[in-house]
């Protein structure tokens, strides 16, 4: 068997990471009708240990048993680094980390009754292309001409969350064509999905009207309390003439740029010099 899977997506020959040694152990093996299987947390994840935060009367849930820690580690690796291998309709398939996270943990409007979205191979291929651009080229990002109802805006916001929480002191920008749309997208596709996320998965977070701060809103303001906060943030702005200062960003998602008006493209692009992706 080849060491990687190679797919032609638009003008690029894209490749997956190295194929696992024993593919017979992967979900869907041997079933030509197998569909993508959502991850179901083991029963132990519903039974956290409750502790009292030192120096306070506040209670906090902890998932720190060996089984719980192993599952959390597995999911973090799948969402941030490794992606997910499985068989879909008899075909060995790799889902980029962003897409595995989006399907399993990002709840947005127009989803199924359980709050999840259906697997779409076209979405996987778009994110495979983006993953290859970032991993194997020197390009700053991707402009993607999206279609109606393909959830590109929701996926862009989900990637923004992953890139903000990938490490400490990371900054992410969200931008849309005008203020009302920016606020609507931020609420439905960033603020609400974060609130719906399992507590065992997300770091300390404070969701504000136009900004997400990855810190404990109460304790991080007390200089006498040590926290493990990421101190990363996600900021929403309606498109302005100058936009974000790209030198300070680790990721920018610019939505529906075909509708942007009254923008000096040269100045705007110049300030977004370190952006990773822009979807049109």
XYZ file of C-alpha atoms in Angstrom:
280
model
C 0.000 0.000 0.000
C 1.183 3.525 -0.795
C 2.509 5.534 2.142
C 0.064 8.407 1.499
C -3.182 9.034 -0.372
C -2.798 11.427 -3.296
C -5.741 13.408 -4.684
C -5.921 16.051 -7.358
C -7.871 19.042 -5.996
C -8.121 21.901 -8.494
C -4.573 22.684 -9.648
C -2.788 20.926 -6.774
C -1.745 17.320 -6.214
C -2.736 16.993 -2.563
C -1.529 14.305 -0.201
C -2.573 12.918 3.134
C -0.312 12.146 6.089
C 1.212 8.673 6.220
C -1.362 5.888 6.074
C -1.726 3.898 9.342
C -0.062 0.478 9.375
C -3.206 -1.572 10.010
C -6.129 -0.065 8.115
C -8.317 -3.036 8.990
C -8.765 -1.555 12.471
C -10.264 1.669 11.131
C -13.968 2.504 11.306
C -15.928 1.279 8.296
C -13.451 -1.386 7.169
C -15.018 -4.179 5.121
C -18.330 -2.363 4.606
C -18.764 -0.990 1.066
C -21.766 1.039 2.274
C -20.055 2.490 5.341
C -20.718 6.169 6.034
C -18.763 8.576 8.183
C -19.300 7.644 11.834
C -19.553 10.446 14.374
C -17.475 9.966 17.499
C -19.474 8.905 20.547
C -17.783 9.779 23.874
C -17.454 6.808 26.256
C -19.851 6.728 29.247
C -17.091 7.882 31.606
C -17.163 11.365 30.009
C -20.590 11.917 31.565
C -19.163 11.321 35.054
C -16.630 14.065 35.869
C -15.097 14.438 39.299
C -16.227 17.567 41.169
C -13.688 19.648 43.052
C -13.733 22.938 44.928
C -11.492 25.640 43.475
C -8.856 26.512 46.121
C -9.625 29.701 47.995
C -13.235 29.811 46.761
C -16.539 28.025 47.212
C -16.876 27.433 43.475
C -17.244 23.909 42.151
C -15.443 22.691 39.067
C -15.777 19.506 37.019
C -12.593 17.542 36.323
C -12.125 14.787 33.770
C -8.887 13.299 35.066
C -9.325 9.537 35.287
C -6.957 7.533 33.026
C -9.814 6.624 30.658
C -11.094 10.205 30.488
C -7.636 11.673 29.908
C -6.914 9.143 27.167
C -10.141 9.989 25.316
C -9.529 13.746 25.611
C -5.973 13.293 24.304
C -7.267 11.253 21.355
C -9.823 13.912 20.423
C -7.356 16.783 20.776
C -4.903 15.009 18.477
C -7.613 14.340 15.900
C -8.820 17.967 15.968
C -5.454 19.754 16.058
C -2.809 17.554 14.441
C -3.625 14.042 13.235
C -7.016 14.269 11.584
C -9.050 11.097 11.286
C -8.665 7.945 9.195
C -11.648 5.763 8.274
C -13.308 3.886 5.432
C -16.204 5.613 3.656
C -18.128 3.635 1.019
C -15.227 1.208 0.809
C -12.634 3.957 0.225
C -9.804 4.677 2.663
C -10.313 8.323 3.612
C -8.460 10.927 5.665
C -10.314 13.871 7.217
C -8.145 16.941 7.915
C -8.161 17.964 11.602
C -10.375 21.014 10.990
C -13.058 18.907 9.299
C -13.113 16.222 11.968
C -13.551 18.955 14.592
C -16.254 20.708 12.565
C -18.339 17.557 12.141
C -18.063 16.349 15.727
C -17.918 19.448 17.902
C -19.180 22.537 16.038
C -22.960 23.085 16.321
C -24.387 25.596 13.849
C -27.860 26.430 12.464
C -29.318 24.183 9.732
C -27.765 21.099 11.281
C -29.442 17.746 11.930
C -31.696 17.154 14.912
C -28.664 16.217 17.001
C -26.989 19.512 16.066
C -24.419 17.989 13.735
C -23.878 18.443 10.021
C -23.721 15.677 7.442
C -20.376 14.570 6.047
C -19.751 15.983 2.579
C -16.789 14.805 0.579
C -16.644 18.113 -1.285
C -16.031 19.904 2.026
C -13.317 17.413 2.936
C -11.564 18.066 -0.372
C -11.628 21.850 0.110
C -10.011 21.492 3.538
C -7.524 18.929 2.221
C -6.483 21.548 -0.335
C -6.140 24.230 2.350
C -4.172 21.868 4.603
C -1.754 21.119 1.738
C -1.355 24.823 0.888
C -0.392 25.619 4.455
C 1.845 22.593 4.931
C 3.679 22.408 1.629
C 3.701 25.932 0.119
C 4.792 29.437 1.089
C 1.402 30.940 0.220
C -0.231 33.163 2.849
C -3.724 31.776 2.308
C -6.516 30.698 0.004
C -9.342 32.563 -1.724
C -12.264 30.203 -2.222
C -15.268 30.948 -4.463
C -17.974 29.323 -2.389
C -21.455 28.223 -3.411
C -24.775 28.512 -1.655
C -25.489 26.254 1.325
C -22.061 24.667 1.466
C -21.421 25.894 5.049
C -18.134 27.553 4.092
C -18.830 30.430 6.502
C -19.475 28.018 9.379
C -16.336 26.039 8.557
C -14.275 29.238 8.438
C -15.406 30.158 11.936
C -14.651 26.642 13.199
C -11.111 26.876 11.796
C -10.788 30.220 13.558
C -11.571 28.550 16.880
C -8.995 25.788 16.324
C -6.294 28.241 15.272
C -6.972 30.458 18.303
C -6.778 27.547 20.740
C -3.802 25.824 19.144
C -1.450 27.520 21.615
C -0.932 30.489 23.894
C -1.242 34.153 22.956
C -2.713 33.520 19.518
C -4.882 36.088 17.741
C -7.629 35.409 15.221
C -9.674 37.893 13.197
C -13.166 37.492 11.702
C -14.385 39.942 9.084
C -17.479 40.230 6.911
C -18.932 42.710 4.456
C -20.929 44.867 6.879
C -21.709 45.210 10.567
C -25.081 43.399 10.765
C -23.799 40.347 8.897
C -20.592 40.270 10.948
C -22.586 40.324 14.190
C -24.998 37.626 12.973
C -22.180 35.337 11.850
C -20.256 35.880 15.065
C -23.266 35.005 17.217
C -24.514 31.972 15.286
C -21.230 30.528 14.059
C -18.750 31.385 16.818
C -20.296 32.437 20.147
C -23.143 29.899 20.210
C -21.071 26.893 19.026
C -18.458 27.599 21.711
C -21.164 27.610 24.370
C -22.491 24.271 23.045
C -19.078 22.607 23.101
C -18.378 19.878 25.704
C -16.777 21.375 28.801
C -14.088 18.702 28.794
C -12.908 19.827 25.340
C -12.753 23.611 25.517
C -10.254 25.713 27.522
C -11.260 28.531 29.880
C -13.276 30.957 27.795
C -15.120 34.246 28.155
C -17.526 35.014 25.295
C -18.134 38.739 24.866
C -20.292 40.688 22.411
C -17.611 41.035 19.727
C -14.710 39.062 21.132
C -13.855 35.655 22.549
C -11.163 35.612 25.246
C -9.654 32.280 26.183
C -9.290 32.928 29.875
C -11.296 32.529 33.058
C -13.359 35.714 33.174
C -13.222 35.894 36.975
C -9.958 34.384 38.096
C -7.658 35.744 35.367
C -8.252 39.281 36.628
C -6.900 38.367 40.064
C -3.121 38.694 39.964
C -2.897 36.410 43.004
C -4.451 33.454 41.190
C -2.345 31.345 38.846
C -4.288 30.008 35.841
C -3.569 27.846 32.826
C -5.406 30.260 30.501
C -4.326 30.406 26.856
C -4.704 34.206 26.694
C -5.624 33.837 23.021
C -8.515 35.754 21.480
C -10.898 35.920 18.534
C -12.067 39.375 17.442
C -14.981 40.194 15.141
C -14.947 43.316 12.968
C -17.120 44.503 10.150
C -14.986 45.264 7.129
C -13.241 48.613 7.390
C -10.944 50.373 5.007
C -7.937 49.231 6.977
C -9.156 45.962 8.458
C -6.927 44.041 10.859
C -3.215 44.481 11.273
C -2.082 41.188 9.754
C 1.284 41.377 11.526
C -0.557 40.629 14.758
C -2.767 37.798 13.473
C -2.211 34.061 13.337
C -5.383 33.546 11.302
C -7.903 35.713 9.438
C -11.234 34.602 8.048
C -12.638 37.169 5.619
C -16.164 36.168 4.619
C -18.034 37.047 1.399
C -15.418 39.456 0.135
C -17.277 39.666 -3.182
C -19.782 41.912 -1.383
C -17.203 44.244 0.143
C -17.650 47.901 -0.726
C -15.563 51.036 -0.293
C -12.378 49.186 0.497
C -8.880 50.064 -0.622
C -7.748 46.585 -1.662
C -4.040 47.464 -1.767
C -4.094 48.886 1.758
C -6.274 46.073 3.061
C -4.153 43.266 1.598
C -0.999 45.019 2.795
C -2.254 44.927 6.381
C -3.331 41.292 6.158
C 0.145 40.129 5.175
C 0.180 37.130 7.529
C -3.342 35.844 6.922
C -3.845 32.126 6.486
C -7.112 31.991 4.580
C -9.788 34.170 3.037
C -12.979 32.655 1.682
C -14.863 34.622 -0.937
